[in-house]
Every structure is written in structure tokens, then in C-alpha cells.
Coordinates of N, CA and C in Angstrom, one line a residue:
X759 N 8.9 -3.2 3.8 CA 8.5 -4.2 2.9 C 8.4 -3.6 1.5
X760 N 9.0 -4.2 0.1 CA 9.2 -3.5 -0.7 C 8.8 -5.1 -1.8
X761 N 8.0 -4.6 -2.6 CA 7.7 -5.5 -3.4 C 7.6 -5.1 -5.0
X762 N 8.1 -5.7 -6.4 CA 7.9 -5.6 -7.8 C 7.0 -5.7 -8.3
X763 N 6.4 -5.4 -9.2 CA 5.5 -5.3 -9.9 C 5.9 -6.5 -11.0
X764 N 5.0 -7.8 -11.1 CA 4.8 -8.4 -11.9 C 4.1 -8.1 -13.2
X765 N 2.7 -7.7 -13.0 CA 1.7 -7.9 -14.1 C 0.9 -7.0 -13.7
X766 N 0.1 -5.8 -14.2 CA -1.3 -5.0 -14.0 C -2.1 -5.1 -14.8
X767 N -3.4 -6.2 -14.5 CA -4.3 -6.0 -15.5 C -5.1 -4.7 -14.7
X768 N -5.5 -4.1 -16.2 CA -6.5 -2.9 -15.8 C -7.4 -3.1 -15.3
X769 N -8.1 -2.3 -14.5 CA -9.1 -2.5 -13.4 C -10.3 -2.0 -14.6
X770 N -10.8 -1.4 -15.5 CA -12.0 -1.6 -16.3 C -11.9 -2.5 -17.6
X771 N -11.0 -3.4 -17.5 CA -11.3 -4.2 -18.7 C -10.4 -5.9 -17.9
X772 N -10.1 -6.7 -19.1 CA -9.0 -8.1 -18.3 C -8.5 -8.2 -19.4
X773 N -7.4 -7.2 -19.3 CA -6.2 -6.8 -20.2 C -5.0 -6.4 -20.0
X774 N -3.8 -7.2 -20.4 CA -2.9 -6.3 -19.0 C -2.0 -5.2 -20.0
X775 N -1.6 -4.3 -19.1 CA -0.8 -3.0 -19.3 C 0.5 -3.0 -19.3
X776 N 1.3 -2.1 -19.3 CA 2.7 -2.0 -18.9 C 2.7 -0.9 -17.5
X777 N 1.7 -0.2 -17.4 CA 1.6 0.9 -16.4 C 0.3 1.7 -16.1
X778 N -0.2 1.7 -14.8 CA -1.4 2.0 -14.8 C -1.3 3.1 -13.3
X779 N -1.9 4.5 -13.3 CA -2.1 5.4 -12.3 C -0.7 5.2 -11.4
X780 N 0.3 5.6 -12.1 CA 2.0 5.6 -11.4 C 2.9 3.8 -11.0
X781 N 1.9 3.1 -11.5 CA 2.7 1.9 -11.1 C 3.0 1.4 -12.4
X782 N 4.2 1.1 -12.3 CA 5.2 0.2 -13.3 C 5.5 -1.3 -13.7
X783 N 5.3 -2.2 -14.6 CA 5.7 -3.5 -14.8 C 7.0 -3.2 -14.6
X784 N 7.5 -4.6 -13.4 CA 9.3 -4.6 -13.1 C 9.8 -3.2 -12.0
X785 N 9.1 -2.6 -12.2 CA 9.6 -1.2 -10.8 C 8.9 -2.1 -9.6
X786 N 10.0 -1.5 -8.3 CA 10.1 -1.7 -7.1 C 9.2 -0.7 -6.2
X787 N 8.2 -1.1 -5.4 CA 7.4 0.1 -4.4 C 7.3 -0.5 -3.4
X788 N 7.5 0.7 -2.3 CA 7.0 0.0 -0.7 C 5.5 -0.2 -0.6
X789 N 5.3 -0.9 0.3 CA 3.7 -1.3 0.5 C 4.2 -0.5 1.7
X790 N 2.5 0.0 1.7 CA 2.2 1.2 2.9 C 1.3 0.0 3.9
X791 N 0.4 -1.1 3.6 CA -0.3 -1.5 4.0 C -1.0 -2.7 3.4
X792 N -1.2 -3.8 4.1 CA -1.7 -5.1 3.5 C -3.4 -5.3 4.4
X793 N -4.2 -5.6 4.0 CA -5.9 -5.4 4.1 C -6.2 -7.1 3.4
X794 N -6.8 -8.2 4.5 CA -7.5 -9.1 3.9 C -8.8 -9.1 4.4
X795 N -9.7 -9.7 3.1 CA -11.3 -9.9 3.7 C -11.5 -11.6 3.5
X796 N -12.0 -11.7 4.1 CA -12.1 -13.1 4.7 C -11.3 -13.8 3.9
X797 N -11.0 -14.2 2.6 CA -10.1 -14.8 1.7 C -9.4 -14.0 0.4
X798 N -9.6 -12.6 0.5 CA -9.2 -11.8 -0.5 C -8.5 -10.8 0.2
X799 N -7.1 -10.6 0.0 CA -6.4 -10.0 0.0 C -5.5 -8.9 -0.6
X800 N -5.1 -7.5 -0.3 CA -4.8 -6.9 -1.3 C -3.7 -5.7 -0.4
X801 N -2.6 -5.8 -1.2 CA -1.7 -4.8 -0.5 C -1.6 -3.2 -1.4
X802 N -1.3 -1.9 -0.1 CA -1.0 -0.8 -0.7 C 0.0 -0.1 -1.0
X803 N 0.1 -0.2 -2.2 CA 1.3 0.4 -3.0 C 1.5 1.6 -3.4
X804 N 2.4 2.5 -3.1 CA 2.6 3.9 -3.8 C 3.6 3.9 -4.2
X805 N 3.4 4.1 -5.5 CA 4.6 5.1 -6.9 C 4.8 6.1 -6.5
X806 N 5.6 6.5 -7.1 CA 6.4 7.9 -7.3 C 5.1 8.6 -7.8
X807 N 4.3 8.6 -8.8 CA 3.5 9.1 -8.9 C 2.0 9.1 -9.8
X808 N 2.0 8.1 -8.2 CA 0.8 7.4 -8.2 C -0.4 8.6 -6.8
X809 N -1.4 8.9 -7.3 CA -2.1 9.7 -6.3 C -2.1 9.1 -4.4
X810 N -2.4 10.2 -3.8 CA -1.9 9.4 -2.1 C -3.4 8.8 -2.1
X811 N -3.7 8.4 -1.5 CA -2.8 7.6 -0.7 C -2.5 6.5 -1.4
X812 N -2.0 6.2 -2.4 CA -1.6 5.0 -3.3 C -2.6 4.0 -3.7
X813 N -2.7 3.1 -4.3 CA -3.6 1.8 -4.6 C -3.5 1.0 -4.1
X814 N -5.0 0.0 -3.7 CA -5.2 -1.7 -3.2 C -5.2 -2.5 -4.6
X815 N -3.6 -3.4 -4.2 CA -3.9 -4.4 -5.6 C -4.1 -5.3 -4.9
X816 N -4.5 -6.6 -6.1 CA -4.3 -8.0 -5.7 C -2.9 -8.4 -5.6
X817 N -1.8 -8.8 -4.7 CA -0.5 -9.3 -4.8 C 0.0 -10.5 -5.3
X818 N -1.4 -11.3 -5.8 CA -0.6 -12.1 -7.1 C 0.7 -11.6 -7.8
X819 N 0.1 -10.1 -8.5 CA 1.0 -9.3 -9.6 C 2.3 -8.7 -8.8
X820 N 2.6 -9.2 -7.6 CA 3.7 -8.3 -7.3 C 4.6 -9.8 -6.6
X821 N 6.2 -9.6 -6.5 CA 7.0 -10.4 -5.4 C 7.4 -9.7 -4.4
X822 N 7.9 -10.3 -3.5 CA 8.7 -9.8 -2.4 C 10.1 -9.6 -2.6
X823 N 10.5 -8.7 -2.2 CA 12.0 -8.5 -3.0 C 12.7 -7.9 -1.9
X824 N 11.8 -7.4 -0.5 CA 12.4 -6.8 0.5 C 11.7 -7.2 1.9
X825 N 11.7 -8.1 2.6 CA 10.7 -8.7 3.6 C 10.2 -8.3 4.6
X826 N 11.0 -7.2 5.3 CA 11.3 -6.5 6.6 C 9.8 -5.3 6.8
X827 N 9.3 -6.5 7.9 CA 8.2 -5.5 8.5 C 8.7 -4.2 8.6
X828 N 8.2 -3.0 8.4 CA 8.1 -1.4 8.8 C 7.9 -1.7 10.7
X829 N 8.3 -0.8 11.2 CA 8.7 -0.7 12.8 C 7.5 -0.2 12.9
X830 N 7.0 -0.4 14.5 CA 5.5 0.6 13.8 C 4.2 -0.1 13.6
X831 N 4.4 -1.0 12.8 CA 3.0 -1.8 12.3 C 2.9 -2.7 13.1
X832 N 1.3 -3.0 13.1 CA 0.9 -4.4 14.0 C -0.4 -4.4 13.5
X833 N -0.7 -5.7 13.4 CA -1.7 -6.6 13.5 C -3.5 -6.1 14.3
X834 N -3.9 -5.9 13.1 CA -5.4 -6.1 13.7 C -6.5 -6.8 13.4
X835 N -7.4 -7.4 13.9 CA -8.6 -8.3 13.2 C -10.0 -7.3 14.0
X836 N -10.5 -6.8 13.0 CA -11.9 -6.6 12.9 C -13.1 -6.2 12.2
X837 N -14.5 -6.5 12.4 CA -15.7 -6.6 11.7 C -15.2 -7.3 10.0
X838 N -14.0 -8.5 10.8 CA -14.1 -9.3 9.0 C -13.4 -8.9 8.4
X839 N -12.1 -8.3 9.1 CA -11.0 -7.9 8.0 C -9.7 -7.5 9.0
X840 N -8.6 -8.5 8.2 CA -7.1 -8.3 8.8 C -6.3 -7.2 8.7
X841 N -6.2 -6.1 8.7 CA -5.0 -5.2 8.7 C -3.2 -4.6 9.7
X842 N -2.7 -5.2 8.5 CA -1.5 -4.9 9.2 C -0.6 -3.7 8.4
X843 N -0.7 -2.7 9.2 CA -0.1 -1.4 8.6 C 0.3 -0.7 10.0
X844 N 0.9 0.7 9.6 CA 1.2 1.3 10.9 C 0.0 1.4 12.3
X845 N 0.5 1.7 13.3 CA -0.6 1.7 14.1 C -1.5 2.8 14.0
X846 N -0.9 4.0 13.4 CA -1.5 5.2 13.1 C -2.6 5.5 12.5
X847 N -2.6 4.3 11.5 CA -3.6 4.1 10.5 C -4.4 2.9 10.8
X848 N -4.3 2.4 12.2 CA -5.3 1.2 12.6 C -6.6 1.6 13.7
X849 N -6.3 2.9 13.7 CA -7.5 3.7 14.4 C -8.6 3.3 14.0
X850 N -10.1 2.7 14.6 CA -11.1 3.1 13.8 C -11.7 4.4 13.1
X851 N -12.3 4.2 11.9 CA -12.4 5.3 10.9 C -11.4 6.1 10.6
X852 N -10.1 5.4 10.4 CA -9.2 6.5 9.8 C -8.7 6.7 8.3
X853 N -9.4 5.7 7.8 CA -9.5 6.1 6.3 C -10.7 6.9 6.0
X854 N -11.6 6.3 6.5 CA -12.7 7.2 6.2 C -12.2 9.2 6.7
X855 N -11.9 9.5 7.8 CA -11.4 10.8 8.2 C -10.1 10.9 6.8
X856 N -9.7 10.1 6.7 CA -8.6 10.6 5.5 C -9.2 11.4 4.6
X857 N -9.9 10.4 3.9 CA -10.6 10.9 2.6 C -11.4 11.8 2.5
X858 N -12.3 12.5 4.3 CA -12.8 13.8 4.6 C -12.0 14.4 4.6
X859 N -11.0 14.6 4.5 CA -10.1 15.4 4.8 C -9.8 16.3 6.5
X860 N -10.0 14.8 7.5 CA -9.3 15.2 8.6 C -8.1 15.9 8.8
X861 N -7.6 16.6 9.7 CA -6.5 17.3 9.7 C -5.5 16.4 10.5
X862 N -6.2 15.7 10.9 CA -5.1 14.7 11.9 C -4.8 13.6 11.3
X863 N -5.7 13.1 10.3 CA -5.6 11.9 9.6 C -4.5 12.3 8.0
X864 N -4.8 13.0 7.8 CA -4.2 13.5 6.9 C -2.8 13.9 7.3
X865 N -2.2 14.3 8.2 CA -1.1 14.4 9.0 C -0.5 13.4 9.4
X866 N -1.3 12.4 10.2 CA -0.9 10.7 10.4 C -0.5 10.1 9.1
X867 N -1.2 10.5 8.4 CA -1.3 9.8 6.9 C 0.5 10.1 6.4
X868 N 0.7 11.6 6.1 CA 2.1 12.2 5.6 C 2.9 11.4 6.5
X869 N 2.8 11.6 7.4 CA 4.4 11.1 8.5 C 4.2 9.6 8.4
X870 N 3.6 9.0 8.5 CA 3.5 7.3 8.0 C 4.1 7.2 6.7
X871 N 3.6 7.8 5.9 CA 3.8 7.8 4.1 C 5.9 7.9 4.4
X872 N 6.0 9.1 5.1 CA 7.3 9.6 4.8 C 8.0 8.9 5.5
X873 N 8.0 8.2 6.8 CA 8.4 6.9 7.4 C 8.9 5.9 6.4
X874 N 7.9 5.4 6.2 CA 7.9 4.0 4.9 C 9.0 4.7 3.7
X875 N 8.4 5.4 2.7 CA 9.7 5.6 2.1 C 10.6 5.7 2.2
X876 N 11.1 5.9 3.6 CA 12.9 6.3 4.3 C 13.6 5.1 4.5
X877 N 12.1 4.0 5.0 CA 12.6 2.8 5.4 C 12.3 2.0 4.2
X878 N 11.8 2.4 3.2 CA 12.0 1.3 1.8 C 13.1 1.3 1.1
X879 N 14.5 2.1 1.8 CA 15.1 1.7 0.7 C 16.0 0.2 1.1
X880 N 17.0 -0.1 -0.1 CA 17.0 -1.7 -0.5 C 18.1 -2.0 1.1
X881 N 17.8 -2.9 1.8 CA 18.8 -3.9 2.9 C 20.2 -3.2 2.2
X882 N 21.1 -3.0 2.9 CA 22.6 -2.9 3.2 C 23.0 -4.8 2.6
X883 N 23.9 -4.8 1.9 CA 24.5 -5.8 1.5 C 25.2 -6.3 2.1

């Protein structure tokens, strides 16, 4: 799934930018992962060079430009929140082990990451 960057307003003020922490107005990024909470939803995006594990936006600011679920992902609902990303990363606590710097999580993390980018590039015409 590969989506454009519409609009970024900055996250400390309601102003918008042309470019904020590696993402671009009009550049194309795969989403690593989409996360809703009961009616708020927000998908993860990583730039070229945007810090890992990439950013949660609102996807107002982005379109769809490439539709194709990532192989891999599926569907979870729990304690109040929808995630559909790889299954590797639907573990409980695996973001949390991320950001400790698990060795396993952080490893799950890379080969997910390096997956998705192989598979983001644009559909065969």
C-alpha cells in the first residue's frame, strides 16, 4: 500500500508545511501500518528519511495511489483498537519491546520494514 502526501500540518502549531521529519508534500511512501481508536484513525508512514520506525498521521493528508494489501498483514481488534499491519508486529507488546530495544522486536521490526519497501514499489503497468 503506497500512499501521497497531501497536506502536513505541523504537529506543535495548525499550520501547514511543505515537509516535516522526512515526509514530503506530493512524495509517495509505503505505509508500514494503519492503527484505529474507536473513531480515530491514523496510518504509518516512512520516508526515506524520516526516523524508524516512521510516523502515525491522520490520513486525511494522504491518497491512495497504490491499494495492494502487503502479504503478511492481517487484521486484529483489541482492548479498543484496530490494527492491520504485518503479523509480526501484531504480537502483544511489540511496540512497546521496540522502543526498549528488544532484540527480537527490533529484528521483526527490520525485516518487516525491508519487506514493505521491496513490495512498495509502483504496480507493473
Amino acid at each position: 500500500m503506497r500512499v501521497r502526501c497531501l497536506e502536513i500540518i505541523h504537529p506543535d502549531g495548525d499550520y501547514p508545511v511543505v515537509e516535516y521529519d522526512g515526509i514530503r508534500v506530493g512524495c509517495v511512501y509505503p505505509v508500514l501500518e494503519m492503527v484505529a481508536y474507536d473513531v480515530d484513525c491514523q496510518i504509518r508512514v516512512l520516508g526515506p528519511d524520516t526516523p524508524d520506525p516512521g510516523l502515525l498521521w491522520d490520513p486525511i493528508h494522504f491518497e491512495t495511489v497504490d491499494p495492494r494489501i502487503p502479504p503478511g498483514w492481517t487484521l486484529t481488534i483489541a482492548d479498543g483498537c484496530t490494527h492491520l499491519a504485518d503479523a509480526r508486529w501484531q504480537r502483544p507488546g511489540f511496540w512497546n519491546d521496540y522502543h526498549q530495544g528488544d532484540p527480537q522486536a527490533l529484528a521483526d521490526y527490520d525485516h518487516v520494514k525491508s519487506e514493505l519497501l521491496a513490495s512498495a514499489q509502483p504496480p507493473d503497468n
